[in-house]
XYZ file of C-alpha atoms in Angstrom:
260
model
C -65.908 -90.029 286.554
C -62.852 -89.451 283.978
C -63.262 -86.077 282.153
C -63.971 -86.168 278.578
C -61.015 -86.010 276.242
C -60.118 -82.417 274.572
C -61.697 -82.367 271.342
C -58.408 -82.039 269.278
C -57.169 -84.943 271.371
C -59.844 -86.971 270.274
C -59.757 -85.992 266.634
C -56.006 -86.975 266.796
C -56.732 -90.433 267.951
C -59.271 -91.082 265.374
C -56.756 -89.806 262.933
C -54.298 -92.011 263.802
C -56.355 -94.971 264.329
C -57.894 -94.299 260.550
C -54.110 -93.986 259.640
C -53.089 -97.527 260.995
C -56.276 -99.425 259.349
C -55.355 -97.667 256.066
C -51.725 -98.786 256.264
C -52.898 -102.201 257.243
C -55.637 -102.617 254.491
C -53.258 -101.073 251.770
C -50.947 -104.009 252.150
C -53.397 -106.680 252.307
C -53.577 -109.679 251.908
C -50.101 -109.840 253.231
C -49.457 -109.351 256.918
C -47.384 -105.786 257.791
C -45.020 -105.561 260.510
C -45.439 -102.972 263.227
C -42.136 -101.179 262.010
C -43.658 -100.929 258.392
C -47.209 -99.464 260.176
C -45.161 -96.795 262.055
C -43.350 -95.587 258.791
C -46.156 -95.431 256.751
C -48.523 -93.311 259.503
C -45.445 -91.305 260.770
C -46.188 -92.567 264.132
C -43.592 -93.606 266.696
C -43.450 -97.825 267.025
C -44.370 -97.798 270.423
C -47.602 -95.994 269.653
C -48.409 -97.761 266.292
C -47.875 -100.660 268.375
C -50.498 -99.615 271.094
C -52.604 -98.737 268.326
C -52.567 -102.024 266.595
C -52.977 -103.670 269.834
C -55.905 -102.163 270.766
C -57.448 -102.899 267.255
C -56.795 -106.395 267.518
C -58.425 -106.620 270.713
C -61.618 -104.952 269.352
C -61.694 -107.252 266.435
C -60.758 -104.775 263.785
C -57.019 -106.769 263.130
C -55.712 -109.656 263.747
C -52.046 -111.066 264.309
C -50.423 -112.975 261.637
C -46.990 -114.724 262.392
C -45.037 -111.251 263.029
C -47.393 -109.116 261.426
C -50.922 -107.554 261.035
C -53.833 -107.970 258.545
C -57.561 -106.792 258.824
C -59.956 -108.922 261.158
C -63.559 -109.805 261.360
C -64.765 -106.414 262.243
C -63.867 -104.646 259.535
C -65.350 -107.266 257.090
C -68.426 -107.392 259.029
C -68.430 -103.422 258.678
C -67.260 -103.403 255.122
C -70.253 -105.945 254.200
C -72.820 -103.738 255.616
C -71.306 -100.520 254.164
C -71.008 -102.157 250.770
C -74.769 -102.102 250.550
C -74.784 -98.335 249.906
C -71.269 -97.568 248.632
C -70.342 -100.792 246.743
C -70.399 -100.309 243.016
C -68.326 -103.298 242.134
C -70.878 -105.213 240.568
C -72.027 -102.569 238.233
C -68.754 -101.524 237.265
C -66.912 -104.992 236.779
C -68.497 -105.621 233.172
C -66.835 -102.130 232.179
C -63.697 -102.857 233.615
C -63.519 -106.157 231.976
C -64.702 -104.874 228.577
C -62.199 -101.727 228.843
C -59.471 -104.563 229.451
C -60.551 -106.560 226.329
C -61.558 -103.787 224.248
C -57.943 -102.061 224.636
C -55.112 -104.757 225.821
C -54.462 -102.531 228.503
C -54.923 -103.009 232.477
C -58.280 -101.177 233.501
C -59.503 -100.107 236.745
C -62.095 -98.719 239.164
C -60.938 -96.199 241.840
C -63.260 -94.501 244.259
C -62.742 -91.076 246.006
C -62.341 -91.116 249.787
C -61.634 -87.879 251.241
C -58.370 -86.255 249.649
C -57.473 -89.919 248.068
C -58.585 -92.338 245.570
C -58.446 -96.094 246.319
C -58.395 -98.735 243.870
C -61.343 -101.279 244.110
C -61.324 -103.389 240.614
C -58.605 -104.550 238.393
C -58.539 -106.267 235.173
C -55.498 -107.493 233.272
C -55.617 -106.723 229.702
C -54.058 -109.124 227.013
C -50.715 -107.203 226.190
C -47.690 -109.190 227.091
C -45.808 -106.319 228.889
C -47.910 -104.956 231.897
C -47.807 -101.939 234.063
C -48.071 -102.961 237.894
C -48.207 -99.166 239.423
C -51.919 -99.961 240.389
C -53.581 -102.848 242.480
C -56.610 -103.171 244.370
C -56.223 -101.199 247.796
C -53.525 -98.658 246.574
C -54.165 -94.897 247.216
C -52.858 -92.123 245.660
C -53.886 -88.319 246.859
C -56.438 -86.772 244.359
C -54.365 -85.367 241.221
C -51.385 -87.776 241.196
C -52.662 -91.071 239.353
C -54.876 -90.619 236.295
C -58.047 -91.602 238.363
C -57.431 -88.830 240.658
C -56.822 -86.489 237.953
C -60.047 -87.139 236.334
C -62.078 -86.638 239.808
C -59.985 -83.694 240.744
C -60.836 -81.882 237.666
C -64.342 -82.118 237.747
C -65.052 -80.967 241.476
C -66.463 -77.578 241.705
C -63.839 -74.921 241.576
C -63.957 -73.709 244.907
C -63.661 -77.402 246.282
C -60.479 -77.820 243.831
C -58.659 -74.829 244.805
C -59.310 -75.524 248.810
C -57.337 -78.568 248.130
C -54.606 -77.707 245.956
C -53.959 -75.114 248.608
C -53.446 -77.783 251.418
C -52.339 -80.656 249.273
C -48.707 -79.498 248.602
C -48.245 -82.643 246.427
C -44.905 -81.433 244.989
C -42.638 -82.478 248.091
C -43.816 -86.104 247.772
C -44.442 -86.389 244.448
C -41.884 -84.548 242.599
C -41.590 -81.117 240.905
C -44.247 -82.300 238.053
C -46.754 -82.183 240.892
C -46.153 -78.683 241.202
C -49.518 -76.561 241.436
C -48.687 -74.880 238.453
C -48.263 -77.913 236.095
C -50.895 -80.264 237.769
C -53.288 -77.036 237.266
C -52.206 -77.510 233.156
C -53.099 -81.084 233.425
C -56.500 -80.289 234.836
C -57.308 -77.854 232.378
C -56.618 -80.316 229.515
C -58.605 -83.048 231.511
C -61.690 -80.652 231.649
C -60.897 -79.844 227.861
C -61.020 -83.509 226.896
C -62.908 -85.236 229.506
C -60.340 -87.677 230.184
C -56.930 -87.348 232.169
C -53.774 -88.355 231.092
C -51.109 -89.313 233.332
C -47.577 -89.255 231.005
C -45.358 -91.560 233.473
C -45.090 -89.402 236.168
C -45.400 -92.079 238.965
C -43.142 -94.470 237.097
C -41.174 -93.914 234.355
C -42.778 -95.124 231.148
C -46.012 -96.328 232.818
C -48.548 -94.203 231.424
C -52.195 -93.952 232.621
C -55.659 -92.547 231.435
C -58.711 -91.904 233.421
C -62.315 -90.600 233.067
C -64.489 -89.568 235.957
C -67.692 -91.643 237.148
C -70.333 -89.226 238.730
C -72.919 -89.863 241.339
C -76.522 -88.859 241.984
C -75.870 -84.917 242.833
C -73.551 -85.035 239.534
C -70.239 -85.062 241.296
C -67.295 -87.205 240.375
C -67.238 -89.949 243.045
C -65.318 -92.468 240.986
C -62.952 -93.219 237.917
C -62.338 -95.877 235.312
C -58.651 -95.699 234.206
C -56.335 -97.745 232.007
C -52.360 -98.004 232.438
C -49.844 -99.631 230.481
C -46.606 -98.838 228.690
C -45.610 -95.786 226.873
C -45.866 -97.317 223.621
C -49.405 -97.971 223.877
C -50.300 -94.156 224.531
C -49.119 -92.126 221.363
C -51.462 -89.443 220.469
C -53.461 -91.423 217.947
C -54.053 -93.858 220.384
C -54.760 -91.741 223.325
C -58.089 -90.410 221.384
C -59.183 -93.875 220.914
C -58.584 -94.971 224.652
C -60.236 -91.615 225.763
C -63.029 -92.317 224.063
C -63.450 -95.767 225.417
C -63.242 -94.380 228.640
C -65.615 -91.691 228.128
C -68.283 -94.217 226.905
C -67.667 -96.502 229.511
C -67.863 -93.803 232.265
C -70.866 -92.373 231.062
C -72.530 -95.477 230.784
C -71.647 -96.783 234.474
C -72.964 -92.862 235.627
C -76.487 -93.590 234.063
C -76.540 -97.049 235.246
C -75.749 -95.676 238.917
C -78.812 -93.033 238.666
C -81.204 -95.794 237.823
C -79.874 -98.219 240.506
C -82.461 -98.739 243.524
C -81.980 -96.856 246.526
C -79.613 -94.268 244.945
């Protein structure tokens, strides 16, 4: 009988498998090449290929031409998990109404560990749009407006622990240095909504408001993105009120939903 893997080794394997699955799902529905998976996960190409092949054997991934796509086992697991975690049906009306009311692109994002992942997108009516966000894209907490809104309302100890380990400045630039991020988080707590003033893509602004779970923790966020001219001071207050109104209404709906 083989000896069990050392805990650290097992943890590393799970982390690598999770990173590979996230890389493939973030690229969906288009196939992603082995080389691109390796680059996204910081694995060597042979290691990435071994993991991709093993996941395909188990049905978690499929080959599609020269690339990889999500497989049927992920669909089945996702369908089961959705019964507990999916708030898309409740949130969809709010995302649509925000897009209709403001003319900006509206989104629902969910917290997943130290990241947010975009779940829903609804285009607004403005002819010039921002394409920074799309379904499946992930950002670290504190980077996009949804992650700013969620991070701002986490308990202080949890927020401080995250900031100690995140080191956002290295990947996202000096505007994400801890001191500047703390200022944005303080403003978010003061107003109730976050503002991302074109820090990801120049000229593309975002705003977000947290949605809370039954324990009163920020677990999701509604957000809006658009070009800078649509986010001037007076209009930001208007957009902020709309975001807070719908975020509060969705939080209330979730608290009354069966099974929550």
